[in-house]
Amino acid sequence: MQLRDEQFRSFEAGLEAVPHIHSALDAITQPVCIASSGSQQRMRVTLGRTRLYDRFAPNIFSASQVINGKPAPDLFLFAASQMSVRPAQCLVIEDSVPGVTGACAAGMPVLGFHGGSHCRPGHGDSLRAAGAAATFDDMRQLPVLIAQMGRKTGRIAGFSAA
C-alpha cells in the first residue's frame, strides 16, 4: 500500500501526457476507449494527471475486469463488447508486445506506438514482429494512420487505445 501511494505521488509530480495526444484525439471522429493492464485507480491518477480521464470516461477498461490480461485477448474483447463494436471493426493503438499479441488474438488490427518515454531503440520492430500492421512514434501521425487503415480495410468503425 505504501509503495503504491509513493508511486501515485510520483505520477502526480512528474507525469506528462504523450506529446500531441490531445490534438490527435481532437482529430479522431471514431468512438475511443482505454483498455489497459493498469488498475482503475492507477488510470484515474495517471489519466487525471494528463487531463485524459474525462476525455475517455466512462470508456476506461482495466485488466482487473477480465479473467486473463494481456497477452490474452480478453480485455480487448471486453472493451469491444462494452463499446458495442464488433472486434473486427476496432483498431487498437498499442505500445507493448503483449498488447499487440492480445489485440491480434482478438482479431483486431493494431497500430504500434513506440514514441513513449519507456520505448527503447528497436521497439517499433518488436511491435511489428508481434503483429502490428504499422508503427509510429509521433501522435500527430495517428489520425492519418487511422484514416489509412479505414480505407485499407473498409471496416474501422471503432478505436481502442491501450
XYZ file of N, CA, C and O in Angstrom, residues 11-141:
524
model
N 3.714 9.870 -9.901
C 2.953 10.176 -11.118
C 2.427 11.613 -11.064
O 2.540 12.357 -12.024
N 1.831 11.957 -9.941
C 1.231 13.277 -9.812
C 2.267 14.385 -9.930
O 1.965 15.474 -10.407
N 3.496 14.095 -9.520
C 4.537 15.119 -9.534
C 5.142 15.328 -10.917
O 5.473 16.451 -11.282
N 5.302 14.263 -11.689
C 6.073 14.435 -12.914
C 5.507 13.835 -14.180
O 6.102 13.978 -15.241
N 4.367 13.188 -14.117
C 3.815 12.542 -15.302
C 3.269 13.575 -16.277
O 2.562 14.511 -15.878
N 3.605 13.410 -17.538
C 3.091 14.289 -18.590
C 2.471 13.442 -19.691
O 2.890 12.316 -19.933
N 1.510 14.013 -20.368
C 0.881 13.319 -21.491
C 1.880 13.144 -22.624
O 2.816 13.940 -22.784
N 1.684 12.119 -23.420
C 2.483 11.934 -24.622
C 2.294 13.185 -25.485
O 1.156 13.644 -25.669
N 3.371 13.748 -26.001
C 3.231 14.954 -26.829
C 2.214 14.761 -27.965
O 2.190 13.718 -28.615
N 1.362 15.738 -28.144
C 0.385 15.834 -29.236
C -0.806 14.881 -29.102
O -1.620 14.795 -30.030
N -0.938 14.172 -27.965
C -2.071 13.250 -27.816
C -3.400 13.999 -27.822
O -4.374 13.536 -28.413
N -3.456 15.154 -27.208
C -4.729 15.890 -27.158
C -5.175 16.328 -28.554
O -6.346 16.162 -28.920
N -4.265 16.848 -29.360
C -4.650 17.275 -30.714
C -4.977 16.065 -31.589
O -5.877 16.137 -32.428
N -4.281 14.961 -31.384
C -4.598 13.739 -32.144
C -6.008 13.271 -31.809
O -6.793 12.942 -32.704
N -6.342 13.256 -30.525
C -7.686 12.833 -30.130
C -8.749 13.796 -30.643
O -9.847 13.362 -31.011
N -8.426 15.071 -30.692
C -9.371 16.057 -31.238
C -9.715 15.755 -32.698
O -10.817 16.044 -33.153
N -8.774 15.174 -33.422
C -8.961 14.916 -34.854
C -9.622 13.563 -35.147
O -9.958 13.282 -36.297
N -9.808 12.745 -34.132
C -10.377 11.412 -34.327
C -11.883 11.470 -34.112
O -12.351 11.936 -33.074
N -12.631 10.985 -35.100
C -14.088 11.042 -35.012
C -14.708 9.739 -34.516
O -15.863 9.727 -34.115
N -13.962 8.652 -34.546
C -14.473 7.369 -34.092
C -14.589 7.352 -32.560
O -13.876 8.078 -31.876
N -15.470 6.497 -32.041
C -15.530 6.317 -30.586
C -14.178 5.797 -30.087
O -13.525 5.009 -30.778
N -13.757 6.238 -28.921
C -12.474 5.812 -28.363
C -12.654 5.282 -26.948
O -13.613 5.637 -26.255
N -11.722 4.435 -26.556
C -11.721 3.920 -25.197
C -10.295 3.598 -24.793
O -9.381 3.628 -25.614
N -10.122 3.286 -23.525
C -8.849 2.807 -22.998
C -9.056 1.366 -22.578
O -10.050 1.038 -21.922
N -8.123 0.496 -22.926
C -8.113 -0.900 -22.479
C -6.706 -1.155 -21.957
O -5.787 -1.397 -22.727
N -6.545 -1.071 -20.642
C -5.214 -1.044 -20.049
C -4.988 -2.168 -19.051
O -5.915 -2.606 -18.368
N -3.736 -2.561 -18.937
C -3.351 -3.516 -17.903
C -3.344 -2.877 -16.527
O -3.336 -3.565 -15.517
N -3.339 -1.557 -16.467
C -3.331 -0.845 -15.188
C -4.665 -0.951 -14.473
O -5.706 -1.180 -15.080
N -4.622 -0.760 -13.159
C -5.842 -0.793 -12.360
C -6.664 0.469 -12.627
O -6.146 1.481 -13.115
N -7.942 0.409 -12.283
C -8.794 1.599 -12.430
C -8.236 2.751 -11.597
O -8.225 3.895 -12.058
N -7.748 2.456 -10.402
C -7.203 3.502 -9.538
C -5.971 4.146 -10.176
O -5.839 5.364 -10.187
N -5.098 3.323 -10.711
C -3.896 3.866 -11.347
C -4.275 4.737 -12.545
O -3.713 5.817 -12.754
N -5.230 4.265 -13.349
C -5.636 5.049 -14.513
C -6.309 6.357 -14.101
O -6.135 7.374 -14.765
N -7.059 6.324 -12.999
C -7.682 7.554 -12.517
C -6.603 8.594 -12.205
O -6.737 9.764 -12.534
N -5.504 8.129 -11.608
C -4.407 9.037 -11.264
C -3.651 9.483 -12.522
O -3.463 10.674 -12.760
N -3.217 8.512 -13.338
C -2.378 8.861 -14.491
C -3.151 9.623 -15.552
O -2.671 10.626 -16.079
N -4.336 9.155 -15.878
C -5.138 9.857 -16.880
C -5.632 11.199 -16.362
O -5.757 12.154 -17.121
N -5.889 11.265 -15.069
C -6.283 12.540 -14.476
C -5.154 13.552 -14.548
O -5.356 14.712 -14.923
N -3.957 13.113 -14.229
C -2.787 14.000 -14.250
C -2.532 14.544 -15.651
O -2.100 15.679 -15.823
N -2.787 13.737 -16.670
C -2.512 14.129 -18.051
C -3.747 14.736 -18.745
O -3.734 14.926 -19.956
N -4.787 15.004 -17.970
C -6.034 15.586 -18.477
C -6.697 14.720 -19.553
O -7.303 15.220 -20.484
N -6.585 13.411 -19.391
C -7.205 12.493 -20.343
C -8.368 11.711 -19.735
O -9.156 11.119 -20.472
N -8.477 11.696 -18.426
C -9.503 10.862 -17.794
C -10.906 11.244 -18.275
O -11.665 10.390 -18.735
N -11.253 12.505 -18.171
C -12.600 12.936 -18.568
C -12.859 12.744 -20.053
O -13.989 12.547 -20.480
N -11.805 12.775 -20.828
C -11.922 12.597 -22.279
C -12.364 11.163 -22.620
O -13.081 10.959 -23.597
N -11.922 10.188 -21.825
C -12.238 8.788 -22.109
C -13.391 8.236 -21.265
O -14.053 7.296 -21.683
N -13.586 8.771 -20.068
C -14.621 8.240 -19.171
C -15.991 8.328 -19.842
O -16.267 9.302 -20.542
N -16.810 7.326 -19.696
C -16.677 6.139 -18.858
C -16.023 4.946 -19.571
O -16.029 3.833 -19.053
N -15.483 5.186 -20.746
C -14.944 4.098 -21.566
C -13.486 3.787 -21.217
O -12.605 3.846 -22.065
N -13.268 3.445 -19.944
C -11.936 3.120 -19.440
C -12.021 1.716 -18.843
O -12.703 1.507 -17.837
N -11.345 0.777 -19.484
C -11.450 -0.626 -19.104
C -10.106 -1.142 -18.621
O -9.063 -0.816 -19.179
N -10.155 -1.954 -17.589
C -8.953 -2.450 -16.935
C -8.884 -3.975 -16.999
O -9.920 -4.657 -16.991
N -7.669 -4.500 -17.001
C -7.467 -5.947 -16.975
C -8.096 -6.563 -15.726
O -8.409 -7.756 -15.719
N -8.310 -5.759 -14.689
C -8.947 -6.287 -13.477
C -10.411 -6.659 -13.723
O -11.021 -7.338 -12.902
N -10.957 -6.267 -14.860
C -12.345 -6.573 -15.191
C -12.507 -7.872 -15.969
O -13.626 -8.255 -16.280
N -11.396 -8.517 -16.299
C -11.449 -9.773 -17.061
C -10.616 -10.837 -16.350
O -9.805 -10.525 -15.477
N -10.806 -12.078 -16.752
C -10.068 -13.174 -16.121
C -8.603 -13.146 -16.513
O -7.723 -13.273 -15.668
N -8.332 -12.982 -17.795
C -6.956 -13.011 -18.286
C -6.583 -11.672 -18.908
O -7.259 -11.196 -19.805
N -5.492 -11.095 -18.439
C -4.997 -9.853 -19.010
C -4.170 -10.114 -20.252
O -4.055 -11.237 -20.738
N -3.565 -9.046 -20.771
C -2.696 -9.156 -21.943
C -1.547 -10.110 -21.613
O -1.066 -10.095 -20.496
N -1.165 -10.988 -22.502
C -1.423 -11.025 -23.940
C -2.681 -11.781 -24.369
O -2.901 -11.964 -25.562
N -3.505 -12.222 -23.431
C -4.772 -12.851 -23.807
C -5.671 -11.795 -24.461
O -5.533 -10.602 -24.194
N -6.604 -12.207 -25.291
C -7.482 -11.237 -25.973
C -8.625 -10.721 -25.111
O -9.358 -9.823 -25.523
N -8.792 -11.246 -23.903
C -9.971 -10.976 -23.080
C -10.273 -9.484 -22.898
O -11.422 -9.058 -23.042
N -9.274 -8.689 -22.560
C -9.501 -7.271 -22.293
C -9.985 -6.547 -23.550
O -10.912 -5.732 -23.493
N -9.402 -6.865 -24.679
C -9.813 -6.218 -25.925
C -11.226 -6.633 -26.318
O -12.023 -5.805 -26.773
N -11.557 -7.901 -26.145
C -12.907 -8.364 -26.458
C -13.932 -7.735 -25.512
O -15.032 -7.364 -25.932
N -13.560 -7.605 -24.242
C -14.439 -6.956 -23.264
C -14.685 -5.496 -23.652
O -15.823 -5.023 -23.641
N -13.629 -4.784 -23.986
C -13.758 -3.376 -24.362
C -14.647 -3.231 -25.597
O -15.527 -2.358 -25.640
N -14.445 -4.073 -26.597
C -15.271 -4.016 -27.809
C -16.738 -4.261 -27.467
O -17.628 -3.546 -27.952
N -16.985 -5.242 -26.618
C -18.346 -5.543 -26.198
C -18.979 -4.346 -25.483
O -20.126 -3.975 -25.765
N -18.235 -3.733 -24.574
C -18.747 -2.581 -23.834
C -19.005 -1.380 -24.747
O -19.888 -0.570 -24.481
N -18.235 -1.282 -25.811
C -18.393 -0.189 -26.775
C -19.409 -0.533 -27.865
O -19.676 0.276 -28.745
N -19.949 -1.753 -27.830
C -20.923 -2.235 -28.820
C -20.353 -2.198 -30.236
O -21.028 -1.791 -31.191
N -19.107 -2.634 -30.359
C -18.424 -2.666 -31.651
C -17.877 -4.076 -31.858
O -17.301 -4.667 -30.946
N -18.069 -4.615 -33.044
C -17.503 -5.936 -33.348
C -15.976 -5.837 -33.322
O -15.403 -4.834 -33.774
N -15.304 -6.868 -32.817
C -13.836 -6.828 -32.743
C -13.157 -6.469 -34.062
O -12.209 -5.689 -34.074
N -13.655 -6.990 -35.160
C -13.029 -6.722 -36.458
C -13.155 -5.253 -36.867
O -12.437 -4.795 -37.746
N -14.064 -4.500 -36.231
C -14.239 -3.088 -36.545
C -13.385 -2.185 -35.662
O -13.390 -0.972 -35.839
N -12.685 -2.769 -34.724
C -11.850 -1.986 -33.815
C -10.462 -1.778 -34.410
O -10.018 -2.545 -35.252
N -9.820 -0.756 -33.936
C -8.418 -0.521 -34.248
C -7.734 -0.241 -32.928
O -8.121 0.672 -32.206
N -6.750 -1.045 -32.598
C -6.054 -0.905 -31.326
C -4.759 -0.138 -31.545
O -4.012 -0.405 -32.482
N -4.504 0.805 -30.646
C -3.233 1.522 -30.614
C -2.518 0.982 -29.392
O -3.003 1.119 -28.273
N -1.372 0.373 -29.596
C -0.724 -0.372 -28.512
C 0.760 -0.082 -28.473
O 1.393 0.057 -29.514
N 1.309 0.003 -27.264
C 2.744 0.271 -27.118
C 3.517 -0.888 -26.502
O 4.679 -0.734 -26.169
N 2.875 -2.046 -26.354
C 3.573 -3.192 -25.769
C 3.390 -4.434 -26.631
O 2.370 -4.603 -27.292
N 4.388 -5.301 -26.591
C 4.307 -6.560 -27.333
C 3.154 -7.423 -26.813
O 2.377 -7.956 -27.615
N 2.978 -7.582 -25.477
C 1.820 -8.368 -25.020
C 0.491 -7.770 -25.485
O -0.444 -8.503 -25.807
N 0.407 -6.452 -25.545
C -0.814 -5.812 -26.024
C -1.069 -6.067 -27.491
O -2.191 -6.356 -27.900
N -0.028 -5.977 -28.305
C -0.175 -6.276 -29.739
C -0.613 -7.731 -29.905
O -1.534 -8.031 -30.675
N 0.012 -8.621 -29.165
C -0.329 -10.045 -29.237
C -1.795 -10.271 -28.870
O -2.512 -11.003 -29.558
N -2.251 -9.640 -27.792
C -3.636 -9.790 -27.356
C -4.630 -9.229 -28.351
O -5.667 -9.835 -28.620
N -4.333 -8.065 -28.906
C -5.239 -7.454 -29.887
C -5.330 -8.317 -31.139
O -6.421 -8.523 -31.681
N -4.195 -8.818 -31.593
C -4.209 -9.696 -32.769
C -5.017 -10.955 -32.490
O -5.804 -11.398 -33.337
N -4.857 -11.519 -31.290
C -5.625 -12.713 -30.918
C -7.121 -12.422 -30.864
O -7.941 -13.315 -31.081
N -7.483 -11.169 -30.587
C -8.894 -10.766 -30.567
C -9.433 -10.498 -31.969
O -10.614 -10.205 -32.137
N -8.565 -10.558 -32.974
C -8.986 -10.302 -34.346
C -9.078 -8.824 -34.677
O -9.831 -8.427 -35.564
N -8.294 -8.006 -33.974
C -8.326 -6.566 -34.173
C -7.033 -6.094 -34.815
O -5.952 -6.491 -34.386
N -7.112 -5.247 -35.823
C -5.885 -4.670 -36.380
C -5.235 -3.754 -35.343
O -5.913 -3.165 -34.503
N -3.908 -3.660 -35.424
C -3.151 -2.917 -34.409
C -2.161 -1.964 -35.061
O -1.471 -2.320 -36.017
N -2.093 -0.759 -34.503
C -1.021 0.179 -34.814
C -0.120 0.216 -33.586
O -0.610 0.374 -32.464
N 1.174 0.066 -33.789
C 2.120 0.057 -32.685
C 2.727 1.426 -32.462
O 3.317 2.001 -33.379
N 2.583 1.938 -31.237
C 3.162 3.242 -30.893
C 4.468 3.028 -30.140
O 4.500 2.349 -29.116
N 5.554 3.610 -30.656
C 6.850 3.456 -29.998
C 7.492 4.804 -29.694
O 8.717 4.938 -29.643
N 6.656 5.789 -29.405
C 7.159 7.121 -29.103
C 7.102 7.487 -27.632
O 7.396 8.623 -27.273
N 6.739 6.535 -26.770
C 6.683 6.819 -25.340
C 8.067 6.856 -24.721
O 9.024 6.281 -25.264
N 8.171 7.508 -23.590
C 9.477 7.638 -22.925
C 10.039 6.294 -22.485
O 11.245 6.167 -22.301
N 9.196 5.287 -22.343
C 9.660 3.953 -21.933
C 10.163 3.117 -23.110
O 10.741 2.057 -22.909
N 9.953 3.569 -24.326
C 10.324 2.800 -25.516
C 11.798 3.003 -25.855
O 12.287 4.123 -25.901
N 12.465 1.914 -26.099
C 13.888 1.919 -26.428
C 14.072 1.725 -27.929
O 13.158 1.303 -28.633
N 15.266 2.002 -28.442
C 15.523 1.755 -29.871
C 15.165 0.313 -30.246
O 15.433 -0.626 -29.491
N 14.532 0.162 -31.382
C 14.134 -1.160 -31.860
C 12.758 -1.595 -31.389
O 12.262 -2.651 -31.802
N 12.110 -0.791 -30.529
C 10.801 -1.190 -30.009
C 9.758 -1.278 -31.130
O 8.917 -2.175 -31.122
N 9.821 -0.381 -32.079
C 8.897 -0.444 -33.215
C 9.031 -1.750 -33.977
O 8.030 -2.348 -34.380
N 10.265 -2.219 -34.147
C 10.494 -3.508 -34.817
C 9.853 -4.648 -34.025
O 9.266 -5.563 -34.602
N 9.961 -4.579 -32.689
C 9.355 -5.619 -31.842
C 7.839 -5.604 -31.970
O 7.207 -6.674 -32.010
N 7.246 -4.425 -32.047
C 5.792 -4.324 -32.196
C 5.341 -4.877 -33.544
O 4.331 -5.585 -33.626
N 6.095 -4.574 -34.599
C 5.760 -5.114 -35.931
C 5.913 -6.634 -35.933
O 5.076 -7.342 -36.491
N 6.973 -7.139 -35.311
C 7.179 -8.592 -35.260
C 6.052 -9.289 -34.504
O 5.703 -10.433 -34.822
N 5.457 -8.601 -33.546
C 4.351 -9.175 -32.773
C 3.024 -9.117 -33.525
O 2.056 -9.757 -33.122
N 2.968 -8.334 -34.622
C 1.757 -8.303 -35.429
C 1.178 -6.941 -35.731
O 0.137 -6.853 -36.391
N 1.804 -5.867 -35.273
C 1.288 -4.531 -35.590
C 1.333 -4.301 -37.097
O 2.341 -4.594 -37.747
N 0.244 -3.780 -37.646
C 0.157 -3.531 -39.090
C 1.105 -2.418 -39.511
O 1.631 -2.423 -40.623
N 1.305 -1.453 -38.624
C 2.213 -0.326 -38.866
C 2.626 0.207 -37.509
O 1.987 -0.073 -36.496
N 3.707 0.971 -37.498
C 4.155 1.583 -36.252
C 4.380 3.071 -36.477
O 4.581 3.521 -37.606
N 4.364 3.826 -35.386
C 4.585 5.263 -35.457
C 5.136 5.739 -34.125
O 4.982 5.079 -33.103
N 5.789 6.903 -34.153
C 6.393 7.416 -32.927
C 5.978 8.843 -32.595
O 6.507 9.448 -31.669
N 5.008 9.373 -33.324
C 4.558 10.744 -33.119
C 3.032 10.751 -33.222
O 2.477 10.359 -34.259
N 2.356 11.183 -32.167
C 0.897 11.148 -32.142
C 0.256 11.996 -33.237
O -0.897 11.770 -33.595
N 0.993 12.938 -33.796
C 0.438 13.715 -34.915
C 0.170 12.818 -36.122
O -0.617 13.182 -37.000
N 0.810 11.662 -36.184
C 0.607 10.720 -37.288
C -0.672 9.900 -37.129
O -1.177 9.343 -38.102
